[in-house]
Amino acid sequence: MCGIVGYIGHRDAYPVVLKGLQRLEYRGYDSAGIALYDGEELKLCKTKGKVADLKEKLESSISTKGNVGLGHTRWATHGVPNDVNSHPHYSNSGNLVIIHNGIIENYDALKKELKTRGFTFESDTDTEVLVNLIEDVSNKEGVKLGKAVQIALNQTVGAYAIAVFDKRKPNEIVVARLGSPLAIGVGEDEFFIASDASPFIEYTSNAIYLEDGEMAVVRRDKGIKVRKIKDDSLVDPYVQELQLNLEQIEKGGYEHFMLKEIYEQPSAISDTFRGRMLADKGIIRMAGVDDNIERISNAKRILIVACGTSWHAGLVAEYIFEDLARIPVEVEYASEFRYRNPIISENDVVIAISQSGETADTMAAIKLAKEKGAFVFGVCNVVGSSISRETHAGAYTHAGPEIGVASTKAFTTQITVLTLMALKLAKHKGTISHPDFMLLLQEMERIPGKVKLALGSNENIKFIADIYKDARNCLYLGRGFNFPVALEGALKLKEISYIHAEGYPAAEMKHGPIALIDEQMPVVVIATKKGHYEKVVSNIQEIKSRSGKIIAIVTEGDTEVRDLADHVIEVPETMELLTPLLTTIPLQLLSYHIAVMLGKNVDQPRNLAKSVTVE
Ligand code: M6R
């Protein structure tokens, strides 16, 4: 939620900050702002709307000169999205300016206190309170900016990644993080600050990721000093070499990031296997699992915590783990888990799944599980993310940057990692026979090619999308391993096309949702061969006899469902347990095309943000 960018150095800050904001817009896009310091004046421009609106407004209202700049793209928490609530925020004197990603929970009490000392506020934001608190500390204590920021932060409760600039100290920017990500790009006499490394990869491949509870004074002339916010102790920063390249974060000829990411799935899944699976030799290597194999395979129970699409991947994993490794699994929304006094013991293993590795609810669930003694394993996509660092061990999905807000390749690569993990545990526990293990591995290896074939239905899917794009509601049905895929298909449709959609286990339909079915209702049914095929065919009959419109996802060559359904979309045949990796593909494409046909902003759907770093 919210993207922050900063620059201090010898270049013009404006183009760096502006491009950085465009790359971070996936984090929030209801308003944006930039502050620039040109050696004399600190100027500010902000607006409701997207970064493109800001560019237009800024270039016609203020000079773009200056070697210091701070920018912000917002996902509103406190205060509606409007010009005034947009960041950056000035302090009352106009000397300080701040950008902030996170929430200051005790802002109201602090605000009241500051008001008694004569401070006034323009906006409804917690951030304006923070910058004035820093100013208040600096006035009262007569300390430098870094110290004032530190003292002020020690009075706050909440989460933040902030950057603060004082025009009276033009050679430095002070940054700090707790619960929201913050990276510092280290160049030659120049420094970049951002929520992730994408704004500065063309300038430097060296980055410092601040840890929670750390702050840094970034000085153009003297470099970076990192310390702990709580006890002031100095920290030796670890300068990391970035693996990211520019091509990965650009659209590469696709109209939208979402489409690019859908099409990247064959290679993303292969990348997830790479170095881990030797199918012909029957070997799976996963360092995080290998190093903790007894702890994980002896777990009394596996608890999976996640949100949104990652939660759906967790549901698929529940079926796979129980089937292969015979370990009981429970899947929880991280947001519920953390607030319901769950029973967790030292014999439990918690698996936290998160594409971004920054989701606040998942992070809080991990902390709770650790407090109660559970072993926590992370499945994240973003390397070095907060969740990957907070967990005891883990496995990355290696999907590459996912920029479209609707998660696609993250989902299939999460399922891939979790399947490898379940297979490894099953082999170790002896709950799978060697021939079955080998068969599954060999079939896994064929999955990227089969995903490619599934993508070949794109034109057919586009045709179907055109017929149903004006539907008001849509049902998604699936059974067994494909029930979570039905949930995921419905989530994809609602989040990018704003059409109401629900996913159900196919057999549940007759317990209520069947009442919704009439000739206006498209029902997407996952009806691949094996598993509960015959039962799903009966469900299709029930829909048909109530005049519902059936879009069926079927196994290549299927004739039975073809005769019943209004439309079929074929996917290649595979082992039942692996079908989610294929059946997901047409559902992603269907929602994509419907949203494009409806003229929706596919990559940045309304009210959403890519990583939800607030509760
Ligand atoms: O980064 P995470 O995987 O932790 O994010 C979890 C959800 O916020 C995310 O999957 C969300 O539901 C997506 N917009 C779904 O497409």
Short mmCIF file of C-alpha atoms in Angstrom, two decimals, residues 171-467:
data_model
loop_
_atom_site.label_atom_id
_atom_site.label_comp_id
_atom_site.label_asym_id
_atom_site.label_seq_id
_atom_site.Cartn_x
_atom_site.Cartn_y
_atom_site.Cartn_z
CA ASN A 171 22.49 17.17 1.78
CA GLU A 172 20.52 14.50 3.59
CA ILE A 173 17.33 12.49 3.60
CA VAL A 174 16.34 10.55 6.71
CA VAL A 175 14.54 7.23 6.18
CA ALA A 176 13.10 4.64 8.55
CA ARG A 177 11.05 1.47 8.40
CA LEU A 178 8.82 -0.63 10.61
CA GLY A 179 6.43 -3.02 8.92
CA SER A 180 6.62 -1.44 5.45
CA PRO A 181 9.45 -2.11 3.00
CA LEU A 182 12.23 0.34 2.22
CA ALA A 183 15.21 -0.10 -0.09
CA ILE A 184 18.11 2.29 -0.58
CA GLY A 185 19.91 2.23 -3.95
CA VAL A 186 23.57 3.04 -3.53
CA GLY A 187 25.18 4.86 -6.48
CA GLU A 188 28.30 7.02 -6.97
CA ASP A 189 27.62 10.05 -4.77
CA GLU A 190 23.92 9.53 -5.28
CA PHE A 191 21.26 7.59 -3.43
CA PHE A 192 17.81 6.32 -4.28
CA ILE A 193 15.06 5.48 -1.84
CA ALA A 194 12.07 3.34 -2.75
CA SER A 195 9.49 0.82 -1.58
CA ASP A 196 11.21 -1.72 -3.81
CA ALA A 197 14.21 -1.68 -6.09
CA SER A 198 12.31 -1.19 -9.37
CA PRO A 199 12.68 2.64 -9.43
CA PHE A 200 16.46 2.51 -9.43
CA ILE A 201 17.60 -0.63 -11.25
CA GLU A 202 18.84 1.27 -14.28
CA TYR A 203 21.07 3.44 -12.08
CA THR A 204 22.60 0.96 -9.65
CA SER A 205 22.55 -2.73 -8.80
CA ASN A 206 23.62 -2.16 -5.20
CA ALA A 207 20.90 -1.92 -2.61
CA ILE A 208 20.45 -1.88 1.14
CA TYR A 209 17.15 -3.22 2.44
CA LEU A 210 16.45 -1.68 5.81
CA GLU A 211 15.30 -4.13 8.46
CA ASP A 212 12.25 -3.47 10.61
CA GLY A 213 13.10 -1.00 13.37
CA GLU A 214 16.02 0.56 11.48
CA MET A 215 16.55 4.09 10.25
CA ALA A 216 19.23 5.65 8.06
CA VAL A 217 20.62 9.08 7.46
CA VAL A 218 21.45 9.16 3.76
CA ARG A 219 23.99 11.90 3.00
CA ARG A 220 24.93 12.86 -0.51
CA ASP A 221 28.47 13.72 0.63
CA LYS A 222 29.11 11.23 3.42
CA GLY A 223 27.14 8.09 2.58
CA ILE A 224 24.74 6.13 4.75
CA LYS A 225 24.56 5.62 8.48
CA VAL A 226 22.11 2.99 9.69
CA ARG A 227 21.00 2.61 13.29
CA LYS A 228 18.29 0.96 15.39
CA ILE A 229 15.40 3.31 16.10
CA LYS A 230 14.83 1.94 19.60
CA ASP A 231 18.28 1.90 21.17
CA ASP A 232 20.33 4.05 18.77
CA SER A 233 22.90 1.29 18.19
CA LEU A 234 24.77 1.49 14.88
CA VAL A 235 24.16 -1.23 12.28
CA ASP A 236 26.61 -2.31 9.59
CA PRO A 237 24.44 -2.24 6.47
CA TYR A 238 24.54 -5.18 4.09
CA VAL A 239 24.84 -3.99 0.50
CA GLN A 240 23.12 -6.53 -1.69
CA GLU A 241 23.62 -7.04 -5.42
CA LEU A 242 20.27 -6.91 -7.20
CA GLN A 243 19.21 -9.74 -9.52
CA LEU A 244 16.44 -7.69 -11.11
CA ASN A 245 16.70 -6.38 -14.66
CA LEU A 246 14.79 -3.71 -16.54
CA GLU A 247 13.14 -6.11 -18.96
CA GLN A 248 11.50 -7.99 -16.09
CA ILE A 249 9.65 -4.91 -14.95
CA GLU A 250 8.51 -3.68 -18.35
CA LYS A 251 5.56 -4.86 -20.44
CA GLY A 252 7.67 -6.42 -23.20
CA GLY A 253 5.17 -5.73 -25.98
CA TYR A 254 2.07 -6.92 -24.09
CA GLU A 255 -0.83 -4.54 -23.64
CA HIS A 256 -0.98 -5.17 -19.90
CA PHE A 257 1.28 -6.59 -17.22
CA MET A 258 -1.44 -9.08 -16.34
CA LEU A 259 -1.41 -10.57 -19.84
CA LYS A 260 2.39 -10.67 -19.88
CA GLU A 261 2.37 -12.43 -16.53
CA ILE A 262 -0.25 -14.95 -17.66
CA TYR A 263 1.93 -15.77 -20.65
CA GLU A 264 5.04 -15.98 -18.51
CA GLN A 265 3.66 -18.95 -16.59
CA PRO A 266 5.38 -21.72 -18.56
CA SER A 267 8.79 -20.15 -17.91
CA ALA A 268 7.89 -19.07 -14.36
CA ILE A 269 6.97 -22.68 -13.47
CA SER A 270 10.19 -23.95 -15.10
CA ASP A 271 12.16 -21.38 -13.11
CA THR A 272 10.48 -22.63 -9.96
CA PHE A 273 11.67 -26.18 -10.73
CA ARG A 274 15.15 -25.11 -11.78
CA GLY A 275 17.87 -26.50 -9.57
CA ARG A 276 15.26 -28.22 -7.41
CA MET A 277 13.79 -31.07 -9.39
CA LEU A 278 15.69 -33.77 -11.28
CA ALA A 279 12.73 -35.75 -12.58
CA ASP A 280 14.68 -38.57 -14.26
CA LYS A 281 16.73 -39.18 -11.12
CA GLY A 282 13.80 -38.84 -8.74
CA ILE A 283 15.41 -36.01 -6.80
CA ILE A 284 13.84 -32.93 -5.24
CA ARG A 285 16.20 -30.50 -3.55
CA MET A 286 14.76 -27.71 -1.46
CA ALA A 287 17.25 -26.36 1.02
CA GLY A 288 14.61 -24.93 3.35
CA VAL A 289 12.84 -28.30 3.52
CA ASP A 290 15.99 -30.47 3.47
CA ASP A 291 17.48 -28.63 6.44
CA ASN A 292 14.31 -29.09 8.47
CA ILE A 293 12.97 -32.34 7.10
CA GLU A 294 12.38 -34.06 10.47
CA ARG A 295 10.70 -31.02 11.98
CA ILE A 296 8.34 -30.62 9.03
CA SER A 297 7.57 -34.27 8.30
CA ASN A 298 6.91 -34.99 11.99
CA ALA A 299 4.46 -32.10 12.27
CA LYS A 300 1.21 -33.09 13.98
CA ARG A 301 -0.51 -30.57 11.78
CA ILE A 302 0.32 -28.06 9.08
CA LEU A 303 -1.39 -24.70 9.29
CA ILE A 304 -1.36 -22.59 6.18
CA VAL A 305 -1.87 -18.84 6.56
CA ALA A 306 -2.29 -16.45 3.64
CA CYS A 307 -4.63 -13.92 2.04
CA GLY A 308 -6.43 -13.63 -1.30
CA THR A 309 -4.96 -15.61 -4.14
CA SER A 310 -2.20 -16.95 -1.90
CA TRP A 311 -4.93 -18.33 0.36
CA HIS A 312 -6.39 -20.13 -2.65
CA ALA A 313 -2.96 -21.64 -3.35
CA GLY A 314 -2.99 -22.74 0.29
CA LEU A 315 -6.33 -24.52 -0.25
CA VAL A 316 -4.92 -26.39 -3.25
CA ALA A 317 -1.92 -27.30 -1.09
CA GLU A 318 -4.23 -28.65 1.63
CA TYR A 319 -5.58 -31.24 -0.81
CA ILE A 320 -2.10 -32.06 -2.09
CA PHE A 321 -0.36 -32.35 1.31
CA GLU A 322 -3.08 -34.50 2.79
CA ASP A 323 -3.22 -36.70 -0.28
CA LEU A 324 0.52 -37.21 -0.66
CA ALA A 325 2.15 -36.66 2.72
CA ARG A 326 -0.79 -37.66 4.94
CA ILE A 327 -0.28 -34.73 7.29
CA PRO A 328 -3.46 -32.96 8.48
CA VAL A 329 -3.66 -29.46 7.05
CA GLU A 330 -5.75 -26.45 8.00
CA VAL A 331 -5.87 -23.33 5.86
CA GLU A 332 -6.64 -20.00 7.49
CA TYR A 333 -7.12 -16.45 6.35
CA ALA A 334 -4.17 -14.77 8.03
CA SER A 335 -6.43 -11.91 9.12
CA GLU A 336 -8.73 -14.27 11.03
CA PHE A 337 -5.99 -16.43 12.45
CA ARG A 338 -4.23 -13.56 14.16
CA TYR A 339 -7.32 -12.39 16.02
CA ARG A 340 -8.97 -15.59 17.13
CA ASN A 341 -6.67 -16.95 19.82
CA PRO A 342 -5.77 -20.03 17.78
CA ILE A 343 -4.47 -23.23 19.33
CA ILE A 344 -0.91 -23.63 18.12
CA SER A 345 1.72 -25.88 19.58
CA GLU A 346 5.40 -26.55 19.10
CA ASN A 347 4.45 -29.61 17.07
CA ASP A 348 2.75 -27.49 14.44
CA VAL A 349 4.33 -26.26 11.26
CA VAL A 350 2.93 -23.05 9.84
CA ILE A 351 3.32 -22.34 6.14
CA ALA A 352 2.90 -18.65 5.25
CA ILE A 353 2.26 -17.96 1.58
CA SER A 354 2.69 -14.49 0.14
CA GLN A 355 3.66 -13.22 -3.29
CA SER A 356 4.83 -9.84 -2.05
CA GLY A 357 6.17 -11.10 1.26
CA GLU A 358 4.84 -7.86 2.75
CA THR A 359 1.18 -8.58 3.53
CA ALA A 360 0.55 -7.17 7.00
CA ASP A 361 -2.01 -9.77 8.07
CA THR A 362 0.21 -12.67 7.01
CA MET A 363 3.17 -11.09 8.75
CA ALA A 364 1.17 -10.72 11.98
CA ALA A 365 0.02 -14.35 11.76
CA ILE A 366 3.65 -15.46 11.43
CA LYS A 367 4.67 -13.48 14.48
CA LEU A 368 1.86 -15.00 16.50
CA ALA A 369 2.74 -18.54 15.38
CA LYS A 370 6.39 -17.97 16.28
CA GLU A 371 5.47 -16.65 19.70
CA LYS A 372 3.57 -19.87 20.32
CA GLY A 373 6.55 -21.98 19.34
CA ALA A 374 5.53 -23.20 15.89
CA PHE A 375 8.06 -23.66 13.12
CA VAL A 376 7.22 -21.22 10.32
CA PHE A 377 8.01 -21.87 6.67
CA GLY A 378 7.58 -19.08 4.11
CA VAL A 379 6.62 -19.35 0.46
CA CYS A 380 7.29 -15.93 -1.06
CA ASN A 381 8.02 -14.52 -4.46
CA VAL A 382 9.83 -11.30 -3.59
CA VAL A 383 13.38 -12.11 -2.60
CA GLY A 384 14.46 -10.48 0.64
CA SER A 385 10.89 -9.46 1.51
CA SER A 386 9.84 -9.02 5.14
CA ILE A 387 8.04 -12.38 5.34
CA SER A 388 10.95 -14.27 3.79
CA ARG A 389 13.14 -12.82 6.51
CA GLU A 390 10.73 -13.34 9.38
CA THR A 391 10.18 -17.07 8.76
CA HIS A 392 12.45 -19.85 10.07
CA ALA A 393 12.96 -21.32 6.61
CA GLY A 394 11.33 -21.08 3.23
CA ALA A 395 11.28 -21.52 -0.51
CA TYR A 396 11.02 -18.77 -3.10
CA THR A 397 8.67 -19.19 -6.03
CA HIS A 398 11.05 -17.56 -8.56
CA ALA A 399 8.13 -16.26 -10.62
CA GLY A 400 9.91 -12.94 -11.31
CA PRO A 401 8.28 -9.57 -10.55
CA GLU A 402 4.49 -9.67 -10.62
CA ILE A 403 3.26 -6.16 -11.30
CA GLY A 404 -0.39 -6.61 -12.35
CA VAL A 405 -2.48 -6.24 -9.21
CA ALA A 406 -4.38 -9.43 -10.08
CA SER A 407 -2.13 -12.29 -9.10
CA THR A 408 -1.56 -14.88 -11.84
CA LYS A 409 1.90 -16.42 -12.13
CA ALA A 410 2.34 -16.11 -8.37
CA PHE A 411 -0.57 -18.53 -7.92
CA THR A 412 0.70 -21.25 -10.24
CA THR A 413 4.27 -21.01 -8.95
CA GLN A 414 3.05 -21.16 -5.34
CA ILE A 415 1.20 -24.37 -6.18
CA THR A 416 4.36 -25.66 -7.88
CA VAL A 417 6.56 -25.02 -4.83
CA LEU A 418 3.99 -26.49 -2.47
CA THR A 419 3.59 -29.60 -4.65
CA LEU A 420 7.36 -30.14 -4.67
CA MET A 421 7.38 -29.74 -0.92
CA ALA A 422 4.51 -32.21 -0.43
CA LEU A 423 6.22 -34.72 -2.71
CA LYS A 424 9.46 -34.38 -0.81
CA LEU A 425 7.73 -34.95 2.53
CA ALA A 426 5.75 -37.88 1.12
CA LYS A 427 8.95 -39.54 -0.10
CA HIS A 428 10.63 -38.97 3.24
CA LYS A 429 7.67 -40.34 5.18
CA GLY A 430 7.10 -43.24 2.83
CA THR A 431 3.51 -42.24 2.12
CA ILE A 432 4.05 -42.42 -1.64
CA SER A 433 5.35 -45.39 -3.60
CA HIS A 434 8.48 -44.92 -5.65
CA PRO A 435 6.70 -45.49 -9.00
CA ASP A 436 3.99 -42.96 -8.11
CA PHE A 437 6.65 -40.49 -7.00
CA MET A 438 8.53 -40.90 -10.27
CA LEU A 439 5.34 -40.57 -12.32
CA LEU A 440 4.40 -37.35 -10.60
CA LEU A 441 7.86 -35.87 -11.04
CA GLN A 442 7.92 -36.74 -14.71
CA GLU A 443 4.47 -35.25 -15.20
CA MET A 444 5.49 -32.11 -13.29
CA GLU A 445 8.27 -31.67 -15.79
CA ARG A 446 5.71 -31.68 -18.62
CA ILE A 447 3.53 -29.03 -16.96
CA PRO A 448 5.23 -25.92 -18.45
CA GLY A 449 4.65 -27.33 -21.96
CA LYS A 450 1.04 -28.13 -21.10
CA VAL A 451 0.49 -24.61 -19.71
CA LYS A 452 1.74 -23.33 -23.07
CA LEU A 453 -0.85 -25.49 -24.81
CA ALA A 454 -3.57 -24.24 -22.46
CA LEU A 455 -2.63 -20.67 -23.45
CA GLY A 456 -3.39 -21.68 -27.03
CA SER A 457 -7.13 -21.36 -26.24
CA ASN A 458 -6.79 -17.59 -26.00
CA GLU A 459 -8.84 -16.77 -29.12
CA ASN A 460 -11.66 -19.13 -28.11
CA ILE A 461 -11.67 -17.56 -24.65
CA LYS A 462 -11.80 -14.07 -26.15
CA PHE A 463 -14.84 -15.14 -28.19
CA ILE A 464 -16.57 -16.44 -25.04
CA ALA A 465 -15.60 -13.30 -23.10
CA ASP A 466 -17.36 -11.17 -25.70
CA ILE A 467 -20.62 -13.10 -25.22
#
